JSON list of C-alpha atoms and ligand atoms in Angstrom, two decimals:
[
{"chain": "A", "resi": 4, "resn": "MET", "atom": "CA", "xyz": [-187.29, 60.44, -4.82]},
{"chain": "A", "resi": 5, "resn": "ILE", "atom": "CA", "xyz": [-185.75, 59.66, -8.20]},
{"chain": "A", "resi": 6, "resn": "ILE", "atom": "CA", "xyz": [-182.19, 60.38, -9.28]},
{"chain": "A", "resi": 7, "resn": "ALA", "atom": "CA", "xyz": [-182.01, 59.86, -13.06]},
{"chain": "A", "resi": 8, "resn": "ILE", "atom": "CA", "xyz": [-178.64, 59.12, -14.64]},
{"chain": "A", "resi": 9, "resn": "ASP", "atom": "CA", "xyz": [-178.57, 58.90, -18.44]},
{"chain": "A", "resi": 10, "resn": "GLY", "atom": "CA", "xyz": [-175.81, 58.71, -20.99]},
{"chain": "A", "resi": 11, "resn": "PRO", "atom": "CA", "xyz": [-174.26, 56.66, -23.78]},
{"chain": "A", "resi": 12, "resn": "ALA", "atom": "CA", "xyz": [-172.71, 53.18, -23.50]},
{"chain": "A", "resi": 13, "resn": "ALA", "atom": "CA", "xyz": [-169.76, 52.84, -21.10]},
{"chain": "A", "resi": 14, "resn": "SER", "atom": "CA", "xyz": [-169.94, 56.44, -19.90]},
{"chain": "A", "resi": 15, "resn": "GLY", "atom": "CA", "xyz": [-169.62, 55.25, -16.30]},
{"chain": "A", "resi": 16, "resn": "LYS", "atom": "CA", "xyz": [-173.35, 55.31, -15.49]},
{"chain": "A", "resi": 17, "resn": "SER", "atom": "CA", "xyz": [-173.66, 51.87, -13.94]},
{"chain": "A", "resi": 18, "resn": "THR", "atom": "CA", "xyz": [-170.75, 52.01, -11.54]},
{"chain": "A", "resi": 19, "resn": "THR", "atom": "CA", "xyz": [-171.55, 55.58, -10.57]},
{"chain": "A", "resi": 20, "resn": "ALA", "atom": "CA", "xyz": [-175.29, 54.98, -10.11]},
{"chain": "A", "resi": 21, "resn": "LYS", "atom": "CA", "xyz": [-174.66, 51.88, -8.01]},
{"chain": "A", "resi": 22, "resn": "ILE", "atom": "CA", "xyz": [-172.31, 53.65, -5.58]},
{"chain": "A", "resi": 23, "resn": "VAL", "atom": "CA", "xyz": [-174.50, 56.77, -5.37]},
{"chain": "A", "resi": 24, "resn": "ALA", "atom": "CA", "xyz": [-177.45, 54.51, -4.50]},
{"chain": "A", "resi": 25, "resn": "GLU", "atom": "CA", "xyz": [-175.43, 52.71, -1.81]},
{"chain": "A", "resi": 26, "resn": "LYS", "atom": "CA", "xyz": [-174.27, 55.97, -0.26]},
{"chain": "A", "resi": 27, "resn": "LEU", "atom": "CA", "xyz": [-177.79, 57.42, -0.15]},
{"chain": "A", "resi": 28, "resn": "GLY", "atom": "CA", "xyz": [-179.51, 54.15, 0.84]},
{"chain": "A", "resi": 29, "resn": "PHE", "atom": "CA", "xyz": [-181.56, 54.18, -2.38]},
{"chain": "A", "resi": 30, "resn": "THR", "atom": "CA", "xyz": [-182.47, 51.27, -4.67]},
{"chain": "A", "resi": 31, "resn": "TYR", "atom": "CA", "xyz": [-180.26, 51.02, -7.74]},
{"chain": "A", "resi": 32, "resn": "LEU", "atom": "CA", "xyz": [-182.06, 50.30, -10.99]},
{"chain": "A", "resi": 33, "resn": "ASP", "atom": "CA", "xyz": [-180.06, 49.38, -14.10]},
{"chain": "A", "resi": 34, "resn": "THR", "atom": "CA", "xyz": [-182.64, 49.76, -16.87]},
{"chain": "A", "resi": 35, "resn": "GLY", "atom": "CA", "xyz": [-180.16, 48.64, -19.56]},
{"chain": "A", "resi": 36, "resn": "ALA", "atom": "CA", "xyz": [-180.08, 45.25, -17.81]},
{"chain": "A", "resi": 37, "resn": "MET", "atom": "CA", "xyz": [-183.86, 45.02, -18.29]},
{"chain": "A", "resi": 38, "resn": "TYR", "atom": "CA", "xyz": [-183.58, 45.56, -22.07]},
{"chain": "A", "resi": 39, "resn": "ARG", "atom": "CA", "xyz": [-180.74, 43.04, -22.09]},
{"chain": "A", "resi": 40, "resn": "CYS", "atom": "CA", "xyz": [-183.00, 40.46, -20.38]},
{"chain": "A", "resi": 41, "resn": "VAL", "atom": "CA", "xyz": [-185.67, 40.84, -23.06]},
{"chain": "A", "resi": 42, "resn": "THR", "atom": "CA", "xyz": [-182.98, 40.52, -25.74]},
{"chain": "A", "resi": 43, "resn": "LEU", "atom": "CA", "xyz": [-181.59, 37.36, -24.14]},
{"chain": "A", "resi": 44, "resn": "ALA", "atom": "CA", "xyz": [-185.07, 35.86, -23.83]},
{"chain": "A", "resi": 45, "resn": "MET", "atom": "CA", "xyz": [-185.74, 36.59, -27.51]},
{"chain": "A", "resi": 46, "resn": "ILE", "atom": "CA", "xyz": [-182.42, 35.01, -28.58]},
{"chain": "A", "resi": 47, "resn": "ASN", "atom": "CA", "xyz": [-183.09, 31.94, -26.42]},
{"chain": "A", "resi": 48, "resn": "ALA", "atom": "CA", "xyz": [-186.57, 31.53, -27.89]},
{"chain": "A", "resi": 49, "resn": "GLY", "atom": "CA", "xyz": [-185.41, 32.30, -31.45]},
{"chain": "A", "resi": 50, "resn": "ILE", "atom": "CA", "xyz": [-187.78, 35.28, -31.78]},
{"chain": "A", "resi": 51, "resn": "HIS", "atom": "CA", "xyz": [-187.06, 37.82, -34.52]},
{"chain": "A", "resi": 52, "resn": "VAL", "atom": "CA", "xyz": [-187.49, 41.58, -33.88]},
{"chain": "A", "resi": 53, "resn": "SER", "atom": "CA", "xyz": [-190.17, 41.68, -36.59]},
{"chain": "A", "resi": 54, "resn": "ASN", "atom": "CA", "xyz": [-192.42, 39.15, -34.82]},
{"chain": "A", "resi": 55, "resn": "THR", "atom": "CA", "xyz": [-194.57, 41.50, -32.74]},
{"chain": "A", "resi": 56, "resn": "LYS", "atom": "CA", "xyz": [-197.05, 38.83, -31.64]},
{"chain": "A", "resi": 57, "resn": "GLN", "atom": "CA", "xyz": [-194.35, 36.51, -30.23]},
{"chain": "A", "resi": 58, "resn": "ILE", "atom": "CA", "xyz": [-192.62, 39.46, -28.56]},
{"chain": "A", "resi": 59, "resn": "ASN", "atom": "CA", "xyz": [-195.90, 40.54, -26.93]},
{"chain": "A", "resi": 60, "resn": "ASP", "atom": "CA", "xyz": [-196.43, 37.01, -25.61]},
{"chain": "A", "resi": 61, "resn": "LEU", "atom": "CA", "xyz": [-192.90, 36.97, -24.27]},
{"chain": "A", "resi": 62, "resn": "LEU", "atom": "CA", "xyz": [-193.38, 40.38, -22.59]},
{"chain": "A", "resi": 63, "resn": "GLU", "atom": "CA", "xyz": [-196.55, 39.18, -20.90]},
{"chain": "A", "resi": 64, "resn": "ASN", "atom": "CA", "xyz": [-194.81, 36.21, -19.37]},
{"chain": "A", "resi": 65, "resn": "ILE", "atom": "CA", "xyz": [-191.37, 37.55, -18.55]},
{"chain": "A", "resi": 66, "resn": "SER", "atom": "CA", "xyz": [-190.34, 38.32, -14.98]},
{"chain": "A", "resi": 67, "resn": "ILE", "atom": "CA", "xyz": [-187.31, 40.50, -14.34]},
{"chain": "A", "resi": 68, "resn": "ASP", "atom": "CA", "xyz": [-185.96, 41.08, -10.84]},
{"chain": "A", "resi": 69, "resn": "LEU", "atom": "CA", "xyz": [-182.94, 43.16, -9.95]},
{"chain": "A", "resi": 70, "resn": "LEU", "atom": "CA", "xyz": [-181.68, 41.93, -6.59]},
{"chain": "A", "resi": 71, "resn": "ASP", "atom": "CA", "xyz": [-178.99, 43.16, -4.26]},
{"chain": "A", "resi": 72, "resn": "LYS", "atom": "CA", "xyz": [-176.86, 40.12, -3.41]},
{"chain": "A", "resi": 73, "resn": "ASN", "atom": "CA", "xyz": [-174.28, 41.14, -0.79]},
{"chain": "A", "resi": 74, "resn": "GLY", "atom": "CA", "xyz": [-173.73, 44.48, -2.51]},
{"chain": "A", "resi": 75, "resn": "LYS", "atom": "CA", "xyz": [-173.59, 42.95, -6.02]},
{"chain": "A", "resi": 76, "resn": "LEU", "atom": "CA", "xyz": [-176.45, 43.40, -8.48]},
{"chain": "A", "resi": 77, "resn": "GLN", "atom": "CA", "xyz": [-178.02, 40.09, -9.41]},
{"chain": "A", "resi": 78, "resn": "ILE", "atom": "CA", "xyz": [-180.24, 40.03, -12.48]},
{"chain": "A", "resi": 79, "resn": "MET", "atom": "CA", "xyz": [-182.95, 37.38, -12.42]},
{"chain": "A", "resi": 80, "resn": "MET", "atom": "CA", "xyz": [-185.02, 36.55, -15.48]},
{"chain": "A", "resi": 81, "resn": "ASN", "atom": "CA", "xyz": [-187.86, 34.11, -14.98]},
{"chain": "A", "resi": 82, "resn": "ASN", "atom": "CA", "xyz": [-186.18, 33.17, -11.67]},
{"chain": "A", "resi": 83, "resn": "LEU", "atom": "CA", "xyz": [-182.85, 32.32, -13.33]},
{"chain": "A", "resi": 84, "resn": "ASP", "atom": "CA", "xyz": [-179.66, 34.25, -12.62]},
{"chain": "A", "resi": 85, "resn": "VAL", "atom": "CA", "xyz": [-178.69, 35.80, -15.98]},
{"chain": "A", "resi": 86, "resn": "SER", "atom": "CA", "xyz": [-176.26, 38.43, -14.60]},
{"chain": "A", "resi": 87, "resn": "ASP", "atom": "CA", "xyz": [-173.39, 37.22, -16.82]},
{"chain": "A", "resi": 88, "resn": "ASP", "atom": "CA", "xyz": [-175.41, 35.97, -19.81]},
{"chain": "A", "resi": 89, "resn": "ILE", "atom": "CA", "xyz": [-176.95, 39.39, -20.47]},
{"chain": "A", "resi": 90, "resn": "ARG", "atom": "CA", "xyz": [-173.45, 40.89, -20.95]},
{"chain": "A", "resi": 91, "resn": "SER", "atom": "CA", "xyz": [-172.49, 38.45, -23.74]},
{"chain": "A", "resi": 92, "resn": "GLY", "atom": "CA", "xyz": [-171.43, 39.74, -27.16]},
{"chain": "A", "resi": 93, "resn": "LYS", "atom": "CA", "xyz": [-174.54, 38.29, -28.78]},
{"chain": "A", "resi": 94, "resn": "VAL", "atom": "CA", "xyz": [-176.88, 40.19, -26.44]},
{"chain": "A", "resi": 95, "resn": "THR", "atom": "CA", "xyz": [-174.84, 43.41, -26.78]},
{"chain": "A", "resi": 96, "resn": "GLU", "atom": "CA", "xyz": [-175.01, 43.15, -30.59]},
{"chain": "A", "resi": 97, "resn": "ASN", "atom": "CA", "xyz": [-178.79, 42.80, -30.59]},
{"chain": "A", "resi": 98, "resn": "VAL", "atom": "CA", "xyz": [-179.94, 44.93, -27.66]},
{"chain": "A", "resi": 99, "resn": "SER", "atom": "CA", "xyz": [-180.15, 48.24, -29.54]},
{"chain": "A", "resi": 100, "resn": "ALA", "atom": "CA", "xyz": [-182.56, 46.79, -32.10]},
{"chain": "A", "resi": 101, "resn": "VAL", "atom": "CA", "xyz": [-184.70, 45.20, -29.38]},
{"chain": "A", "resi": 102, "resn": "SER", "atom": "CA", "xyz": [-184.77, 48.34, -27.23]},
{"chain": "A", "resi": 103, "resn": "ALA", "atom": "CA", "xyz": [-185.99, 50.37, -30.22]},
{"chain": "A", "resi": 104, "resn": "LEU", "atom": "CA", "xyz": [-189.27, 48.41, -30.30]},
{"chain": "A", "resi": 105, "resn": "LYS", "atom": "CA", "xyz": [-192.37, 50.23, -29.07]},
{"chain": "A", "resi": 106, "resn": "ASN", "atom": "CA", "xyz": [-193.93, 47.26, -27.26]},
{"chain": "A", "resi": 107, "resn": "VAL", "atom": "CA", "xyz": [-190.67, 46.42, -25.51]},
{"chain": "A", "resi": 108, "resn": "ARG", "atom": "CA", "xyz": [-190.19, 50.03, -24.33]},
{"chain": "A", "resi": 109, "resn": "GLU", "atom": "CA", "xyz": [-193.76, 50.32, -23.09]},
{"chain": "A", "resi": 110, "resn": "ALA", "atom": "CA", "xyz": [-193.45, 47.13, -21.03]},
{"chain": "A", "resi": 111, "resn": "MET", "atom": "CA", "xyz": [-190.07, 48.13, -19.54]},
{"chain": "A", "resi": 112, "resn": "VAL", "atom": "CA", "xyz": [-191.13, 51.70, -18.72]},
{"chain": "A", "resi": 113, "resn": "LYS", "atom": "CA", "xyz": [-194.21, 50.33, -16.94]},
{"chain": "A", "resi": 114, "resn": "MET", "atom": "CA", "xyz": [-191.99, 48.02, -14.84]},
{"chain": "A", "resi": 115, "resn": "GLN", "atom": "CA", "xyz": [-189.57, 50.87, -14.09]},
{"chain": "A", "resi": 116, "resn": "ARG", "atom": "CA", "xyz": [-192.34, 53.24, -12.94]},
{"chain": "A", "resi": 117, "resn": "ASN", "atom": "CA", "xyz": [-193.85, 50.49, -10.84]},
{"chain": "A", "resi": 118, "resn": "ILE", "atom": "CA", "xyz": [-190.57, 49.77, -9.03]},
{"chain": "A", "resi": 119, "resn": "ALA", "atom": "CA", "xyz": [-189.93, 53.48, -8.45]},
{"chain": "A", "resi": 120, "resn": "SER", "atom": "CA", "xyz": [-193.41, 53.99, -7.00]},
{"chain": "A", "resi": 121, "resn": "LYS", "atom": "CA", "xyz": [-192.36, 51.85, -4.02]},
{"chain": "A", "resi": 122, "resn": "THR", "atom": "CA", "xyz": [-188.90, 53.13, -3.22]},
{"chain": "A", "resi": 123, "resn": "ASN", "atom": "CA", "xyz": [-186.38, 55.96, -3.58]},
{"chain": "A", "resi": 124, "resn": "CYS", "atom": "CA", "xyz": [-184.15, 55.07, -6.47]},
{"chain": "A", "resi": 125, "resn": "VAL", "atom": "CA", "xyz": [-181.18, 55.88, -8.59]},
{"chain": "A", "resi": 126, "resn": "MET", "atom": "CA", "xyz": [-182.23, 54.83, -12.06]},
{"chain": "A", "resi": 127, "resn": "GLU", "atom": "CA", "xyz": [-179.79, 54.71, -14.94]},
{"chain": "A", "resi": 128, "resn": "GLY", "atom": "CA", "xyz": [-180.43, 54.34, -18.65]},
{"chain": "A", "resi": 129, "resn": "ARG", "atom": "CA", "xyz": [-180.93, 56.36, -21.81]},
{"chain": "A", "resi": 130, "resn": "ASP", "atom": "CA", "xyz": [-184.39, 57.93, -21.41]},
{"chain": "A", "resi": 131, "resn": "ILE", "atom": "CA", "xyz": [-184.93, 58.19, -17.66]},
{"chain": "A", "resi": 132, "resn": "GLY", "atom": "CA", "xyz": [-184.75, 61.99, -17.41]},
{"chain": "A", "resi": 133, "resn": "THR", "atom": "CA", "xyz": [-186.52, 62.57, -20.72]},
{"chain": "A", "resi": 134, "resn": "VAL", "atom": "CA", "xyz": [-189.33, 59.98, -20.80]},
{"chain": "A", "resi": 135, "resn": "VAL", "atom": "CA", "xyz": [-189.56, 57.62, -17.82]},
{"chain": "A", "resi": 136, "resn": "PHE", "atom": "CA", "xyz": [-189.31, 60.30, -15.13]},
{"chain": "A", "resi": 137, "resn": "PRO", "atom": "CA", "xyz": [-189.34, 63.75, -16.74]},
{"chain": "A", "resi": 138, "resn": "ASN", "atom": "CA", "xyz": [-190.11, 65.16, -13.27]},
{"chain": "A", "resi": 139, "resn": "ALA", "atom": "CA", "xyz": [-187.24, 63.38, -11.50]},
{"chain": "A", "resi": 140, "resn": "GLU", "atom": "CA", "xyz": [-185.86, 65.47, -8.63]},
{"chain": "A", "resi": 141, "resn": "TYR", "atom": "CA", "xyz": [-182.31, 65.11, -9.94]},
{"chain": "A", "resi": 142, "resn": "LYS", "atom": "CA", "xyz": [-181.11, 64.47, -13.47]},
{"chain": "A", "resi": 143, "resn": "PHE", "atom": "CA", "xyz": [-177.59, 63.81, -14.62]},
{"chain": "A", "resi": 144, "resn": "TYR", "atom": "CA", "xyz": [-176.19, 63.12, -18.08]},
{"chain": "A", "resi": 145, "resn": "LEU", "atom": "CA", "xyz": [-172.83, 61.33, -18.16]},
{"chain": "A", "resi": 146, "resn": "SER", "atom": "CA", "xyz": [-170.65, 61.49, -21.24]},
{"chain": "A", "resi": 147, "resn": "ALA", "atom": "CA", "xyz": [-167.03, 60.56, -22.05]},
{"chain": "A", "resi": 148, "resn": "ASP", "atom": "CA", "xyz": [-164.57, 60.35, -24.90]},
{"chain": "A", "resi": 149, "resn": "SER", "atom": "CA", "xyz": [-165.14, 57.18, -26.97]},
{"chain": "A", "resi": 150, "resn": "VAL", "atom": "CA", "xyz": [-161.55, 55.89, -26.57]},
{"chain": "A", "resi": 151, "resn": "VAL", "atom": "CA", "xyz": [-161.85, 56.13, -22.78]},
{"chain": "A", "resi": 152, "resn": "ARG", "atom": "CA", "xyz": [-165.24, 54.40, -22.96]},
{"chain": "A", "resi": 153, "resn": "ALA", "atom": "CA", "xyz": [-163.75, 51.60, -25.08]},
{"chain": "A", "resi": 154, "resn": "GLU", "atom": "CA", "xyz": [-160.93, 51.14, -22.55]},
{"chain": "A", "resi": 155, "resn": "ARG", "atom": "CA", "xyz": [-163.48, 50.85, -19.74]},
{"chain": "A", "resi": 156, "resn": "ARG", "atom": "CA", "xyz": [-165.55, 48.34, -21.70]},
{"chain": "A", "resi": 157, "resn": "GLN", "atom": "CA", "xyz": [-162.38, 46.35, -22.46]},
{"chain": "A", "resi": 158, "resn": "ARG", "atom": "CA", "xyz": [-161.63, 46.04, -18.73]},
{"chain": "A", "resi": 159, "resn": "ASP", "atom": "CA", "xyz": [-165.24, 44.97, -17.97]},
{"chain": "A", "resi": 160, "resn": "LEU", "atom": "CA", "xyz": [-165.18, 42.33, -20.72]},
{"chain": "A", "resi": 161, "resn": "LEU", "atom": "CA", "xyz": [-161.77, 41.00, -19.67]},
{"chain": "A", "resi": 162, "resn": "ALA", "atom": "CA", "xyz": [-163.19, 40.40, -16.21]},
{"chain": "A", "resi": 163, "resn": "LEU", "atom": "CA", "xyz": [-165.78, 38.17, -17.94]},
{"chain": "A", "resi": 164, "resn": "GLY", "atom": "CA", "xyz": [-163.02, 36.40, -19.89]},
{"chain": "A", "resi": 165, "resn": "ASP", "atom": "CA", "xyz": [-163.86, 38.11, -23.20]},
{"chain": "A", "resi": 166, "resn": "GLU", "atom": "CA", "xyz": [-160.96, 39.75, -25.05]},
{"chain": "A", "resi": 167, "resn": "LYS", "atom": "CA", "xyz": [-161.66, 42.49, -27.61]},
{"chain": "A", "resi": 168, "resn": "SER", "atom": "CA", "xyz": [-159.45, 45.11, -29.25]},
{"chain": "A", "resi": 169, "resn": "ILE", "atom": "CA", "xyz": [-159.89, 48.81, -28.53]},
{"chain": "A", "resi": 170, "resn": "GLN", "atom": "CA", "xyz": [-160.64, 49.46, -32.21]},
{"chain": "A", "resi": 171, "resn": "GLU", "atom": "CA", "xyz": [-163.37, 46.83, -32.24]},
{"chain": "A", "resi": 172, "resn": "LEU", "atom": "CA", "xyz": [-164.87, 48.28, -29.06]},
{"chain": "A", "resi": 173, "resn": "ILE", "atom": "CA", "xyz": [-164.79, 51.88, -30.35]},
{"chain": "A", "resi": 174, "resn": "GLU", "atom": "CA", "xyz": [-166.71, 50.72, -33.44]},
{"chain": "A", "resi": 175, "resn": "ASP", "atom": "CA", "xyz": [-169.16, 48.77, -31.29]},
{"chain": "A", "resi": 176, "resn": "ILE", "atom": "CA", "xyz": [-169.76, 51.74, -28.95]},
{"chain": "A", "resi": 177, "resn": "ASN", "atom": "CA", "xyz": [-170.15, 54.22, -31.84]},
{"chain": "A", "resi": 178, "resn": "ARG", "atom": "CA", "xyz": [-172.57, 51.90, -33.63]},
{"chain": "A", "resi": 179, "resn": "ARG", "atom": "CA", "xyz": [-174.68, 51.48, -30.50]},
{"chain": "A", "resi": 180, "resn": "ASP", "atom": "CA", "xyz": [-174.65, 55.23, -29.71]},
{"chain": "A", "resi": 181, "resn": "GLU", "atom": "CA", "xyz": [-175.73, 56.02, -33.25]},
{"chain": "A", "resi": 182, "resn": "TYR", "atom": "CA", "xyz": [-178.56, 53.48, -33.10]},
{"chain": "A", "resi": 183, "resn": "ASP", "atom": "CA", "xyz": [-179.70, 54.54, -29.60]},
{"chain": "A", "resi": 184, "resn": "SER", "atom": "CA", "xyz": [-179.63, 58.28, -30.42]},
{"chain": "A", "resi": 185, "resn": "SER", "atom": "CA", "xyz": [-181.34, 58.07, -33.78]},
{"chain": "A", "resi": 186, "resn": "ARG", "atom": "CA", "xyz": [-184.20, 55.70, -32.97]},
{"chain": "A", "resi": 187, "resn": "GLU", "atom": "CA", "xyz": [-187.70, 57.06, -33.26]},
{"chain": "A", "resi": 188, "resn": "ILE", "atom": "CA", "xyz": [-188.98, 56.24, -29.77]},
{"chain": "A", "resi": 189, "resn": "SER", "atom": "CA", "xyz": [-187.25, 57.67, -26.70]},
{"chain": "A", "resi": 190, "resn": "PRO", "atom": "CA", "xyz": [-183.86, 58.27, -28.30]},
{"chain": "A", "resi": 191, "resn": "LEU", "atom": "CA", "xyz": [-180.79, 58.78, -26.14]},
{"chain": "A", "resi": 192, "resn": "LYS", "atom": "CA", "xyz": [-180.55, 62.51, -25.47]},
{"chain": "A", "resi": 193, "resn": "LYS", "atom": "CA", "xyz": [-179.76, 64.82, -22.64]},
{"chain": "A", "resi": 194, "resn": "ALA", "atom": "CA", "xyz": [-182.82, 66.21, -20.88]},
{"chain": "A", "resi": 195, "resn": "GLU", "atom": "CA", "xyz": [-182.73, 70.00, -21.06]},
{"chain": "A", "resi": 196, "resn": "ASP", "atom": "CA", "xyz": [-182.61, 70.28, -17.29]},
{"chain": "A", "resi": 197, "resn": "ALA", "atom": "CA", "xyz": [-180.03, 67.49, -16.74]},
{"chain": "A", "resi": 198, "resn": "ILE", "atom": "CA", "xyz": [-176.62, 68.33, -15.32]},
{"chain": "A", "resi": 199, "resn": "ASP", "atom": "CA", "xyz": [-173.87, 67.31, -17.74]},
{"chain": "A", "resi": 200, "resn": "ILE", "atom": "CA", "xyz": [-170.91, 65.44, -16.27]},
{"chain": "A", "resi": 201, "resn": "ASN", "atom": "CA", "xyz": [-168.02, 64.59, -18.60]},
{"chain": "A", "resi": 202, "resn": "THR", "atom": "CA", "xyz": [-166.30, 61.59, -17.01]},
{"chain": "A", "resi": 203, "resn": "THR", "atom": "CA", "xyz": [-163.32, 61.37, -19.44]},
{"chain": "A", "resi": 204, "resn": "ASP", "atom": "CA", "xyz": [-160.82, 62.58, -16.83]},
{"chain": "A", "resi": 205, "resn": "LEU", "atom": "CA", "xyz": [-162.78, 61.66, -13.72]},
{"chain": "A", "resi": 206, "resn": "THR", "atom": "CA", "xyz": [-162.26, 58.67, -11.45]},
{"chain": "A", "resi": 207, "resn": "ILE", "atom": "CA", "xyz": [-165.27, 56.74, -10.21]},
{"chain": "A", "resi": 208, "resn": "ASP", "atom": "CA", "xyz": [-164.83, 58.46, -6.83]},
{"chain": "A", "resi": 209, "resn": "GLY", "atom": "CA", "xyz": [-164.78, 61.82, -8.60]},
{"chain": "A", "resi": 210, "resn": "GLN", "atom": "CA", "xyz": [-167.99, 61.10, -10.48]},
{"chain": "A", "resi": 211, "resn": "VAL", "atom": "CA", "xyz": [-169.76, 59.87, -7.37]},
{"chain": "A", "resi": 212, "resn": "SER", "atom": "CA", "xyz": [-168.64, 62.83, -5.25]},
{"chain": "A", "resi": 213, "resn": "LYS", "atom": "CA", "xyz": [-169.84, 65.31, -7.87]},
{"chain": "A", "resi": 214, "resn": "ILE", "atom": "CA", "xyz": [-173.34, 63.83, -7.86]},
{"chain": "A", "resi": 215, "resn": "ILE", "atom": "CA", "xyz": [-173.59, 63.40, -4.09]},
{"chain": "A", "resi": 216, "resn": "GLU", "atom": "CA", "xyz": [-172.36, 66.98, -3.60]},
{"chain": "A", "resi": 217, "resn": "ILE", "atom": "CA", "xyz": [-175.06, 68.35, -5.93]},
{"chain": "A", "resi": 218, "resn": "VAL", "atom": "CA", "xyz": [-177.80, 66.26, -4.30]},
{"chain": "A", "resi": 219, "resn": "ASN", "atom": "CA", "xyz": [-176.75, 67.29, -0.79]},
{"chain": "A", "resi": 220, "resn": "LYS", "atom": "CA", "xyz": [-176.42, 70.96, -1.76]},
{"chain": "A", "resi": 221, "resn": "GLN", "atom": "CA", "xyz": [-179.92, 71.10, -3.24]},
{"chain": "A", "resi": 222, "resn": "LYS", "atom": "CA", "xyz": [-181.41, 69.12, -0.34]},
{"chain": "A", "resi": 223, "resn": "THR", "atom": "CA", "xyz": [-180.25, 71.70, 2.17]},
{"chain": "A", "resi": 224, "resn": "LYS", "atom": "CA", "xyz": [-181.62, 74.64, 0.14]},
{"chain": "B", "resi": 1310, "resn": "DC", "atom": "O1", "xyz": [-176.55, 50.44, -20.46]},
{"chain": "B", "resi": 1310, "resn": "DC", "atom": "P1", "xyz": [-176.48, 49.19, -21.33]},
{"chain": "B", "resi": 1310, "resn": "DC", "atom": "O2", "xyz": [-175.32, 49.17, -22.28]},
{"chain": "B", "resi": 1310, "resn": "DC", "atom": "O3", "xyz": [-176.54, 47.93, -20.52]},
{"chain": "B", "resi": 1310, "resn": "DC", "atom": "O4", "xyz": [-177.83, 49.24, -22.21]},
{"chain": "B", "resi": 1310, "resn": "DC", "atom": "C1", "xyz": [-178.11, 48.27, -23.16]},
{"chain": "B", "resi": 1310, "resn": "DC", "atom": "C2", "xyz": [-178.98, 48.83, -24.27]},
{"chain": "B", "resi": 1310, "resn": "DC", "atom": "O5", "xyz": [-180.30, 49.06, -23.78]},
{"chain": "B", "resi": 1310, "resn": "DC", "atom": "C3", "xyz": [-178.53, 50.14, -24.89]},
{"chain": "B", "resi": 1310, "resn": "DC", "atom": "O6", "xyz": [-177.81, 49.92, -26.09]},
{"chain": "B", "resi": 1310, "resn": "DC", "atom": "C4", "xyz": [-179.78, 50.90, -25.16]},
{"chain": "B", "resi": 1310, "resn": "DC", "atom": "C5", "xyz": [-180.84, 50.22, -24.35]},
{"chain": "B", "resi": 1310, "resn": "DC", "atom": "N1", "xyz": [-181.41, 51.05, -23.28]},
{"chain": "B", "resi": 1310, "resn": "DC", "atom": "C6", "xyz": [-182.47, 51.84, -23.61]},
{"chain": "B", "resi": 1310, "resn": "DC", "atom": "O7", "xyz": [-182.87, 51.90, -24.77]},
{"chain": "B", "resi": 1310, "resn": "DC", "atom": "N2", "xyz": [-183.10, 52.57, -22.65]},
{"chain": "B", "resi": 1310, "resn": "DC", "atom": "C7", "xyz": [-182.68, 52.53, -21.38]},
{"chain": "B", "resi": 1310, "resn": "DC", "atom": "N3", "xyz": [-183.31, 53.25, -20.43]},
{"chain": "B", "resi": 1310, "resn": "DC", "atom": "C8", "xyz": [-181.56, 51.73, -21.03]},
{"chain": "B", "resi": 1310, "resn": "DC", "atom": "C9", "xyz": [-180.93, 51.02, -22.02]}
]
């Protein structure tokens, strides 16, 4: 079974998806982390987004594993723990351009479908309900006011020791949303049959309960 959770940057998808997965005993799949791994690998190797051949070679050789380490998601790229590195400002600045590339999307979608063929999962991203799993049993679209999203991102970054102003973060979030929603391939958009959840005034517990309630209600039908 697939529970798809899509939505823009910092809408609360990751935290919500992770707890929903824990509560249901499902695997949690953060697809944004996968695009971030490719971006980090390209930065490390000095590969430009226009160099399709080098990107294809990189995609053929990259391994990405999302592990559950004592309840915390550990992101492994080529057997190295990159959980913190993929959240750096440099990766965040470049990830939208990398995730707009056709070859990158094809490779990631293939990995995502492969993982989901083996286990029940809560998968979060931008195109899960529209492209990766259009037939997912449950689809949710999380949205929130951009100031609230910037405040959330500020707290996450502070925990990593990175200080940024709210204004800077609002601009960063708006720029990424614009890029992700207007790209040609698999743009960020709500699937017609997804349930919209505005998280502006919701706590994490509130978001989680809403989703679990809907899943349980439909399961018993
Ligand atoms: O959720 P996030 O901020 O970690 O995602 C990083 C970027 O990856 C985001 O700007 C768009 C891209 N992405 C995507 O294109 N498709 C997905 N399914 C998930 C993320």
